CSV table of C-alpha atoms in Angstrom, one decimal:
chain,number,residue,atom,x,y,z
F,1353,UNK,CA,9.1,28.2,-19.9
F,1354,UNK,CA,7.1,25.0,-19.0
F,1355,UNK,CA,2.9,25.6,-18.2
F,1356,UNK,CA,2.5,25.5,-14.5
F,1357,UNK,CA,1.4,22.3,-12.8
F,1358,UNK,CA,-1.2,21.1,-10.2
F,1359,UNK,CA,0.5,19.7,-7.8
F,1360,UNK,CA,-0.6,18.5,-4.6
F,1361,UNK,CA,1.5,16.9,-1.9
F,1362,UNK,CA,0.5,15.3,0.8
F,1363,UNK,CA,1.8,15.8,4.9
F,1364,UNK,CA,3.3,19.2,3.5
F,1365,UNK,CA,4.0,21.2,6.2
F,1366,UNK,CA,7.3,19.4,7.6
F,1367,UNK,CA,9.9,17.3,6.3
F,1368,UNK,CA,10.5,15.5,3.1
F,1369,UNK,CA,6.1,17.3,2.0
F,1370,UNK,CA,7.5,20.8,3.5
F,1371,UNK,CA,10.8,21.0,1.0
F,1372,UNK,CA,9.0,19.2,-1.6
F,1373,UNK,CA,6.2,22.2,-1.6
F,1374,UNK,CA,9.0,24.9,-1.2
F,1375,UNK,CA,10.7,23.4,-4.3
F,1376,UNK,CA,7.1,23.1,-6.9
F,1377,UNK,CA,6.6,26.8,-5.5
F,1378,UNK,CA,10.5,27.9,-6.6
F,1379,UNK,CA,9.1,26.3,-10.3
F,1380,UNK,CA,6.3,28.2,-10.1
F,1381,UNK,CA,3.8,25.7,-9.6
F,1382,UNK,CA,0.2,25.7,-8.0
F,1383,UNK,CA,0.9,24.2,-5.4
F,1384,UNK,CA,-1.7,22.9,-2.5
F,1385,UNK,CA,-0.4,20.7,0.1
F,1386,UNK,CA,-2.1,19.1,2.9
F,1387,UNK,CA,-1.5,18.7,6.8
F,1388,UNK,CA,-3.2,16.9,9.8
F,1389,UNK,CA,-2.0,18.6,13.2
F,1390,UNK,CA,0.9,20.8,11.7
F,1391,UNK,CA,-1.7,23.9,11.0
F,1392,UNK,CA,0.9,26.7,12.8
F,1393,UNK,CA,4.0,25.3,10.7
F,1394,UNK,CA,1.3,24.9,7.2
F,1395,UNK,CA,0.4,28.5,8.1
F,1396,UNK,CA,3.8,29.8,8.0
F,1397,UNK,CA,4.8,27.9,5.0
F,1398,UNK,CA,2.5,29.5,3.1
F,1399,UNK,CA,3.2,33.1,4.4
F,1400,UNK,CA,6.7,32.3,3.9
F,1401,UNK,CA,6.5,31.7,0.2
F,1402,UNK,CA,3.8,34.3,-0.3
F,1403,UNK,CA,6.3,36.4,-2.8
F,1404,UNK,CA,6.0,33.0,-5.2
F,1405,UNK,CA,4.5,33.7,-8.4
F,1406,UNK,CA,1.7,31.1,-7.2
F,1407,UNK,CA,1.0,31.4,-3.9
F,1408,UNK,CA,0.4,28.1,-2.4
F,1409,UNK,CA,-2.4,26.8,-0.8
F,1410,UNK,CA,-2.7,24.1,2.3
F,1411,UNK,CA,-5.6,22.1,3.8
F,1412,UNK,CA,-6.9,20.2,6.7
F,1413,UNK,CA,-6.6,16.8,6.1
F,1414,UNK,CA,-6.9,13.1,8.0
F,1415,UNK,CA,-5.7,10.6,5.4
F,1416,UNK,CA,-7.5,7.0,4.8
F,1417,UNK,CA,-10.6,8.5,6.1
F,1418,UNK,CA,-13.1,8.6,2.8
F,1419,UNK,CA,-15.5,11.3,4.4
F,1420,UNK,CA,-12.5,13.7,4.8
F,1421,UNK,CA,-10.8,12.3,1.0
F,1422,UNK,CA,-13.9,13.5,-0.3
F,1423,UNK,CA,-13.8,17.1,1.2
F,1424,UNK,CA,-10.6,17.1,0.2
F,1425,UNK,CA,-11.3,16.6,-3.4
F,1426,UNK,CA,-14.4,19.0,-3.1
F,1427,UNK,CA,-12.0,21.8,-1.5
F,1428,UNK,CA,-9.0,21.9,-4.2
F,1429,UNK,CA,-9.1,24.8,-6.6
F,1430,UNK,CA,-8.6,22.9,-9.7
F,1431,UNK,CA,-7.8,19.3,-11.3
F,1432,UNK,CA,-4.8,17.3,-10.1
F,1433,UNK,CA,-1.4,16.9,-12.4
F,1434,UNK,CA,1.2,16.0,-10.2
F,1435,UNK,CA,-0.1,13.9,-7.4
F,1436,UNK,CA,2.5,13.3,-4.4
F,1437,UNK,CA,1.9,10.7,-2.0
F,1438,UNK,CA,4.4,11.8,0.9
F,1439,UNK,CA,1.7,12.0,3.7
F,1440,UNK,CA,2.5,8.6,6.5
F,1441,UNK,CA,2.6,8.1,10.0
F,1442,UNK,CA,5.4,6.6,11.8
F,1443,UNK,CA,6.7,4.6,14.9
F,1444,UNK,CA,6.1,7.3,17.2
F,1445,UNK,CA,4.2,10.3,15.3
F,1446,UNK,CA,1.1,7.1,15.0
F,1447,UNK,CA,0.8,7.8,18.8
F,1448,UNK,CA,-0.8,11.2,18.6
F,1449,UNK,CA,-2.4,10.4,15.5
F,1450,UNK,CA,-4.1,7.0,16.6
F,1451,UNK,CA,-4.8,7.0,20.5
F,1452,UNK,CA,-5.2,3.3,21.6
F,1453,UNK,CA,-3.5,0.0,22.1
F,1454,UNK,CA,-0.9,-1.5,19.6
F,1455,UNK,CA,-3.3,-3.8,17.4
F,1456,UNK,CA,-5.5,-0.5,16.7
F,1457,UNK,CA,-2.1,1.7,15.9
F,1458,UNK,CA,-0.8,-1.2,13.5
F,1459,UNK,CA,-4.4,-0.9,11.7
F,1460,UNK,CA,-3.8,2.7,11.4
F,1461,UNK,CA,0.0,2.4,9.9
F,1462,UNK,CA,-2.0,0.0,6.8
F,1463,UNK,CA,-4.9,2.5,6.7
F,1464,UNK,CA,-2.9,5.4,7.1
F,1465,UNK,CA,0.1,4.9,5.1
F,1466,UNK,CA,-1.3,2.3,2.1
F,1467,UNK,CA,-5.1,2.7,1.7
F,1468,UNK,CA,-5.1,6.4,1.8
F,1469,UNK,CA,-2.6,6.6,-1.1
F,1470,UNK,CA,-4.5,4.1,-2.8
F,1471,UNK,CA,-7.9,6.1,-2.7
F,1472,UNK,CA,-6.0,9.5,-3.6
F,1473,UNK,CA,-5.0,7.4,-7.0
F,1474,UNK,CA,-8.2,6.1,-7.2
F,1475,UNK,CA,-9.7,9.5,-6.9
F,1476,UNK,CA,-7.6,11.5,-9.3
F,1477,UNK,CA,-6.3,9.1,-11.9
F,1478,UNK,CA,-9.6,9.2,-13.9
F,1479,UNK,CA,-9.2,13.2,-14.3
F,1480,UNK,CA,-5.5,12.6,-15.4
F,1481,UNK,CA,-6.1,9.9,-17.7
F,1482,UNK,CA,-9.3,11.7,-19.2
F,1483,UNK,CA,-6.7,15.3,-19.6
F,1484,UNK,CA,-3.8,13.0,-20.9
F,1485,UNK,CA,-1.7,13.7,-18.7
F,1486,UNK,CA,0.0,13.1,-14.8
F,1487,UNK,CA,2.4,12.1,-13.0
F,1488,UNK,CA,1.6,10.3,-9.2
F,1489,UNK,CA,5.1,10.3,-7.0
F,1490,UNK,CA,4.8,7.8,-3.6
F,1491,UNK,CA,7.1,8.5,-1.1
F,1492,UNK,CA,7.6,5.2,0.7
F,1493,UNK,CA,10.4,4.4,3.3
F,1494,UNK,CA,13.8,2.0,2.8
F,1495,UNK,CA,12.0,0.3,5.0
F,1496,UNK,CA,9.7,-1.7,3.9
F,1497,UNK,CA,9.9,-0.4,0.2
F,1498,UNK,CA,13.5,-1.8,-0.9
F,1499,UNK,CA,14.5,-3.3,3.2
F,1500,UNK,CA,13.0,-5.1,5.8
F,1501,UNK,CA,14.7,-3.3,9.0
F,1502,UNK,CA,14.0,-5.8,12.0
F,1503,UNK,CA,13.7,-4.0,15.4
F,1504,UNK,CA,11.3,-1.5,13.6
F,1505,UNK,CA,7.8,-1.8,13.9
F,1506,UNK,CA,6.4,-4.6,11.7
F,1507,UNK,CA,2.9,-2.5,10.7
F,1508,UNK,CA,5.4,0.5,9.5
F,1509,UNK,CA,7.3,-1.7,7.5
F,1510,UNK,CA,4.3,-3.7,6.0
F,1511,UNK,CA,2.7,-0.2,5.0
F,1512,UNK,CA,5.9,1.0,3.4
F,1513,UNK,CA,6.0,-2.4,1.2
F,1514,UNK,CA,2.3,-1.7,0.4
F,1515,UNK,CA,3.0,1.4,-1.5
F,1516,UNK,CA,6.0,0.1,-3.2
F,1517,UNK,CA,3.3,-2.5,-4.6
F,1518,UNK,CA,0.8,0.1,-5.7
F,1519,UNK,CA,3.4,1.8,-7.7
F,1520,UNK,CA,4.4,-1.5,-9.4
F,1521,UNK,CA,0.8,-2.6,-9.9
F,1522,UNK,CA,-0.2,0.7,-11.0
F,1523,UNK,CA,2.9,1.1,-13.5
F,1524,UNK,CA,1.6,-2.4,-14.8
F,1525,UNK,CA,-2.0,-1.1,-16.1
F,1526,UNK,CA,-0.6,2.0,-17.1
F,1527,UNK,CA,2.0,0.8,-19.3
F,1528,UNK,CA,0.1,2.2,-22.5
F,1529,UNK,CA,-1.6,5.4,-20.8
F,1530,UNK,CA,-0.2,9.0,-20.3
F,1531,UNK,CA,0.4,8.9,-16.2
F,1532,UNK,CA,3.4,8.0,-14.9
F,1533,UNK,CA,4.2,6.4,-11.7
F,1534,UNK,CA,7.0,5.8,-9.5
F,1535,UNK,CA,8.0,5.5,-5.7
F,1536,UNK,CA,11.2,6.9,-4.0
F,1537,UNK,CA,12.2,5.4,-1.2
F,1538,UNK,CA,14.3,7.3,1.4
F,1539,UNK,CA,16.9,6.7,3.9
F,1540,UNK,CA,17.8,8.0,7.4
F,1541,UNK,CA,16.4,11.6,6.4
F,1542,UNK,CA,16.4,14.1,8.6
F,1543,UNK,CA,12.7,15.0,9.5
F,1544,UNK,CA,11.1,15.2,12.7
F,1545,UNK,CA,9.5,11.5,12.0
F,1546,UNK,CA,12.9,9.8,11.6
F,1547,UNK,CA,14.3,11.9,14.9
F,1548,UNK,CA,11.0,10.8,17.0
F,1549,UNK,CA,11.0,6.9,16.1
F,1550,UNK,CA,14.7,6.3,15.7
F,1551,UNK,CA,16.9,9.1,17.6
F,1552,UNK,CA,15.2,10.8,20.1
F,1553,UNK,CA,15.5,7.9,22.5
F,1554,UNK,CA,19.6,7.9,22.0
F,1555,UNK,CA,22.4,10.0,24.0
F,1556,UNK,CA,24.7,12.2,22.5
F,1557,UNK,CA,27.0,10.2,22.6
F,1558,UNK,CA,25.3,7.4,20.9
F,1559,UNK,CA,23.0,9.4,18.3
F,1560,UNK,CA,26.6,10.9,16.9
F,1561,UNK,CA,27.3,7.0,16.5
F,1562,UNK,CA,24.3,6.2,14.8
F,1563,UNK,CA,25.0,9.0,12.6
F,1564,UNK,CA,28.6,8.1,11.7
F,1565,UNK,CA,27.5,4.5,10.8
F,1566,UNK,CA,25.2,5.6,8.3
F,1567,UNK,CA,26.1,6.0,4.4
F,1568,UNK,CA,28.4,9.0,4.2
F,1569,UNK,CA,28.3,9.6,7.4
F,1570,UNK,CA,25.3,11.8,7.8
F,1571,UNK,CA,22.1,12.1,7.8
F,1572,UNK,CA,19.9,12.7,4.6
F,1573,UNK,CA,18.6,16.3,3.9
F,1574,UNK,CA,15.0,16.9,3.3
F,1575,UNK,CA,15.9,18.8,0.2
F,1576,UNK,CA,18.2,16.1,-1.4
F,1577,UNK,CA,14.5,14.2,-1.5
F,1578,UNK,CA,12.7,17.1,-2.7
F,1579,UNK,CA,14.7,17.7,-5.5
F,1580,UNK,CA,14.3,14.3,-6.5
F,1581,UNK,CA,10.6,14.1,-6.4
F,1582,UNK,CA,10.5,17.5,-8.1
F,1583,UNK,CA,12.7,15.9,-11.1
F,1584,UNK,CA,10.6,12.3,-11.5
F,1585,UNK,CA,7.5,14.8,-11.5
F,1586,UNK,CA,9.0,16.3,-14.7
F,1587,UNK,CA,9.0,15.7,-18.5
F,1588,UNK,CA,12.3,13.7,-18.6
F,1589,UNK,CA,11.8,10.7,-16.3
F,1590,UNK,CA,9.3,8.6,-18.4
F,1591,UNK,CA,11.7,6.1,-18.9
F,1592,UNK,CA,11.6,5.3,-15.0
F,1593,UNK,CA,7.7,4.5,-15.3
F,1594,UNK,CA,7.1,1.2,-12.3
F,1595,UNK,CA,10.6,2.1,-10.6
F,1596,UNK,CA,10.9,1.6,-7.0
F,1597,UNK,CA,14.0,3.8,-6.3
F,1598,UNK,CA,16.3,3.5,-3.6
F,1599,UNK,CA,17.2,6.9,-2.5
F,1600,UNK,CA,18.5,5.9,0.9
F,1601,UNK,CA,22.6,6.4,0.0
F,1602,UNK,CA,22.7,2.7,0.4
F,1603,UNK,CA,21.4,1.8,3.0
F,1604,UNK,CA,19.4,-0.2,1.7
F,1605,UNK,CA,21.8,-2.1,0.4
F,1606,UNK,CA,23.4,-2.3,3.8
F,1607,UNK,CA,20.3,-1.7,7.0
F,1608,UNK,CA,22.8,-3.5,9.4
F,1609,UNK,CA,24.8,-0.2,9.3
F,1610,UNK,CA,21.6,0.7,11.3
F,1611,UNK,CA,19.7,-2.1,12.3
F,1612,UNK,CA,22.7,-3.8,13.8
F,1613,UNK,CA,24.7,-0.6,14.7
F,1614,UNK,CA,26.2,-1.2,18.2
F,1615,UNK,CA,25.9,2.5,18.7
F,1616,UNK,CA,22.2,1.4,18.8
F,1617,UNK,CA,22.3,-0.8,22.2
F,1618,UNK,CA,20.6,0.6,24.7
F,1619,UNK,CA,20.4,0.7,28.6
F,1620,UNK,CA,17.6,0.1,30.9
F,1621,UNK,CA,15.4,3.4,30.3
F,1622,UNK,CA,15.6,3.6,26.5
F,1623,UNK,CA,14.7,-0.6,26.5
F,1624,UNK,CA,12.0,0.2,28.8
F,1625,UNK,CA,10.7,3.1,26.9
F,1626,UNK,CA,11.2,1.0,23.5
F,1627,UNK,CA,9.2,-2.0,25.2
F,1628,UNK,CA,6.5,0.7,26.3
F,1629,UNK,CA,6.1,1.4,22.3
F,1630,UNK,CA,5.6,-2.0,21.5
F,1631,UNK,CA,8.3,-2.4,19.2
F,1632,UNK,CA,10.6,-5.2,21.4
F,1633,UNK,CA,14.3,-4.5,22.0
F,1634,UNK,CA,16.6,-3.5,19.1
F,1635,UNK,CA,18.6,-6.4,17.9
F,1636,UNK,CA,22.5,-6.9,18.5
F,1637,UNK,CA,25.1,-6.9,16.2
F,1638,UNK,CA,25.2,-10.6,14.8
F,1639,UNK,CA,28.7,-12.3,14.7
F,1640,UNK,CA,29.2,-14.4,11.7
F,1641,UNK,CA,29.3,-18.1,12.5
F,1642,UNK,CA,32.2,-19.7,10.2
F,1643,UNK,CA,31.8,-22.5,8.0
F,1644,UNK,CA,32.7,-26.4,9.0
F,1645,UNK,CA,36.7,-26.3,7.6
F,1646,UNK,CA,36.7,-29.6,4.9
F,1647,UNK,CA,39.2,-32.4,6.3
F,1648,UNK,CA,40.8,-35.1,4.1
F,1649,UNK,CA,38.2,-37.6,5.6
F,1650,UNK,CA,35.3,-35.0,4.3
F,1651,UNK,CA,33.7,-32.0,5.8
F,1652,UNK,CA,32.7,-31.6,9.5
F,1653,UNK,CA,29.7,-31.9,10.8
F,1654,UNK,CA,28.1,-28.7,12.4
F,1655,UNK,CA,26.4,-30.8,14.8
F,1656,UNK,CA,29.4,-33.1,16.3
F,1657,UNK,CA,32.5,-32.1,13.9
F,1658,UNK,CA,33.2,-35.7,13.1
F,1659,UNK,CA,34.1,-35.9,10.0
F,1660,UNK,CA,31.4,-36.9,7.0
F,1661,UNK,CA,32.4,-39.5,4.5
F,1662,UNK,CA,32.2,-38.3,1.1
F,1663,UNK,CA,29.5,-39.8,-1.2
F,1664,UNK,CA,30.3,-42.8,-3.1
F,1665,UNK,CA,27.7,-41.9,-5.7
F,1666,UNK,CA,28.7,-43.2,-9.3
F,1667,UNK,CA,29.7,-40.3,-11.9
F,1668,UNK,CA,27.2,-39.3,-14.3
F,1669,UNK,CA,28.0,-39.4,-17.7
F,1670,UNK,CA,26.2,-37.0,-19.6
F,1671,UNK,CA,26.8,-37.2,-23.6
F,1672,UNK,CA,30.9,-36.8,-23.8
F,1673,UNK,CA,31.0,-35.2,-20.5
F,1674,UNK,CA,31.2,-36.9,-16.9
F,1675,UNK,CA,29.9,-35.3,-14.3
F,1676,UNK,CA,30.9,-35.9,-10.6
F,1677,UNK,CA,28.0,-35.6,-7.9
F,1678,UNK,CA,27.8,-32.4,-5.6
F,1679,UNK,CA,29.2,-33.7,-2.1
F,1680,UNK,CA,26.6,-34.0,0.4
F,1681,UNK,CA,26.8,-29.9,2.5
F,1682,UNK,CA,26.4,-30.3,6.0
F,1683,UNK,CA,22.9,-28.9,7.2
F,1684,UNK,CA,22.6,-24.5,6.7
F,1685,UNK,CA,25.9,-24.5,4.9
F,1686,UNK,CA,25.0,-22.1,2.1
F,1687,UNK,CA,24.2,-23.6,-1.5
């Protein structure tokens, strides 16, 4: 049986943190995990998995604040091995995190969500480097880490790429050293962040849309993620060292089957309430625009549709081989 880890995870007590801490307890890891306002639910957590071999442990916590980073560090029982970087604010939990207008709250995604990882790193690489050993998991978002996912908030999505950066940079200067690094990015997960910014707004009617338009179907589980992050924290996935992994089941391949989801038009209240939140309306589904059909006078124009002489550039002979000129593409045809 493997030695029992450190671990400490970040916004544990709901979530993707909250099945991540109940799956390093089921390993029989020390696990201590951290909340900010969820002290009831951390409270539970750790009563419920009181029968674990190692009970866990949580603590207060206010992220990218480097008076509270430092109590933090002061507090934990022991030195760090496994270092899981899951705690973030989001479209709609930043408001009773960060009171204020929008410009302070889009401060607070950056701070919140990118410089607090950052110092965490910063604080407990040295220990992990010096024991030769660690791992550091960031939880970052498809938005923003693989995605850009317009309608969103701008400051979410800027944080999110942030982290997705630290890993790489990180995985860059650590190419030769014993700590691994890497960044998952979820999907549509179900957690109470993802139901706040994205479905609690939505009726029935349209939130079982939203829901069928995503990959599969469904929503993702907070345990598919856990078990995920609980693997990549393991002995076997030092080949994926500086990987940015898209665990969104597709969608970030494909955010239009959100972003552009007609299921996600809204009526007066919900744009009113969206507009309240700073965030502008939610976009429309785009309709492809064709391309100019070619004619045997030349393609057409965008602008008029006349037809557009083809050039009367000279081939170019190159060695044994001549070459014709491209044809001159009307303007925003694709090239």
């Amino acid at each position: 049986m493997a030695a029992a880890r450190n671990v400490l995870i970040t916004g544990g007590s709901a979530g993707i943190g909250r099945a991540c801490v109940e799956r390093f307890a089921r390993a029989g890891d020390h696990v201590w995990f951290t909340y900010h306002s969820g002290h009831a639910r951390a409270a539970e957590l750790v009563a419920r998995l009181a029968h674990a071999d190692r009970r866990p442990r949580a603590f207060a916590f206010r992220q990218g604040e480097w008076d509270d980073h430092e109590r933090l560090l002061a507090e934990l029982p022991g030195p760090v091995d496994v270092l899981v970087n899951n705690a973030a604010v989001g479209s709609k939990t930043v408001e009773s995190y960060v009171p204020g207008p929008d410009h302070v709250r889009d401060a607070a995604f950056l701070q919140i969500n990118a410089v607090g990882p950052l110092w965490l790193v910063q604080q407990l690489l040295p220990g992990m480097l010096a024991r030769g050993r660690g791992k550091v998991v960031n939880v970052s978002s498809v938005g923003g880490g693989v995605a850009p996912f317009p309608g969103f908030r701008v400051a979410d999505g800027m944080s999110k790429a942030a982290l997705a950066y630290l890993t790489r940079h990180l995985a860059a200067e650590l190419a030769h050293a014993c700590v691994d690094v890497v960044a998952v990015c979820p999907g549509a997960v179900e957690t109470p962040m993802f139901e706040a910014s994205t479905l609690a707004g939505l009726t029935p009617e349209r939130r079982a849309a939203v829901e069928a338009a995503l990959p599969r179907g469904r929503l993702i589980s907070p345990e598919e993620i856990a078990e995920l992050v609980w693997w990549l924290a393991g002995n076997d996935s030092g080949v994926l060292h500086g990987a940015v992994i898209d665990a969104s089941m597709g969608l970030g391949a494909h955010p239009g089957l959100l972003t552009g989801s007609a299921a996600l038009a809204h009526g007066p209240e919900e744009e009113r309430a969206i507009r309240a939140e700073g965030q502008g309306p939610l976009p429309e589904p785009m309709s492809a625009t064709p391309l100019p059909e070619p004619t045997s006078a030349g393609l057409l124009s965008e602008s008029t549709s006349a037809p557009v002489a083809p050039t009367s550039a000279a081939p170019v002979a190159t060695g044994t081989t001549t070459v014709a000129p491209a044809p001159t593409l009307p303007a925003g045809a694709p090239r």
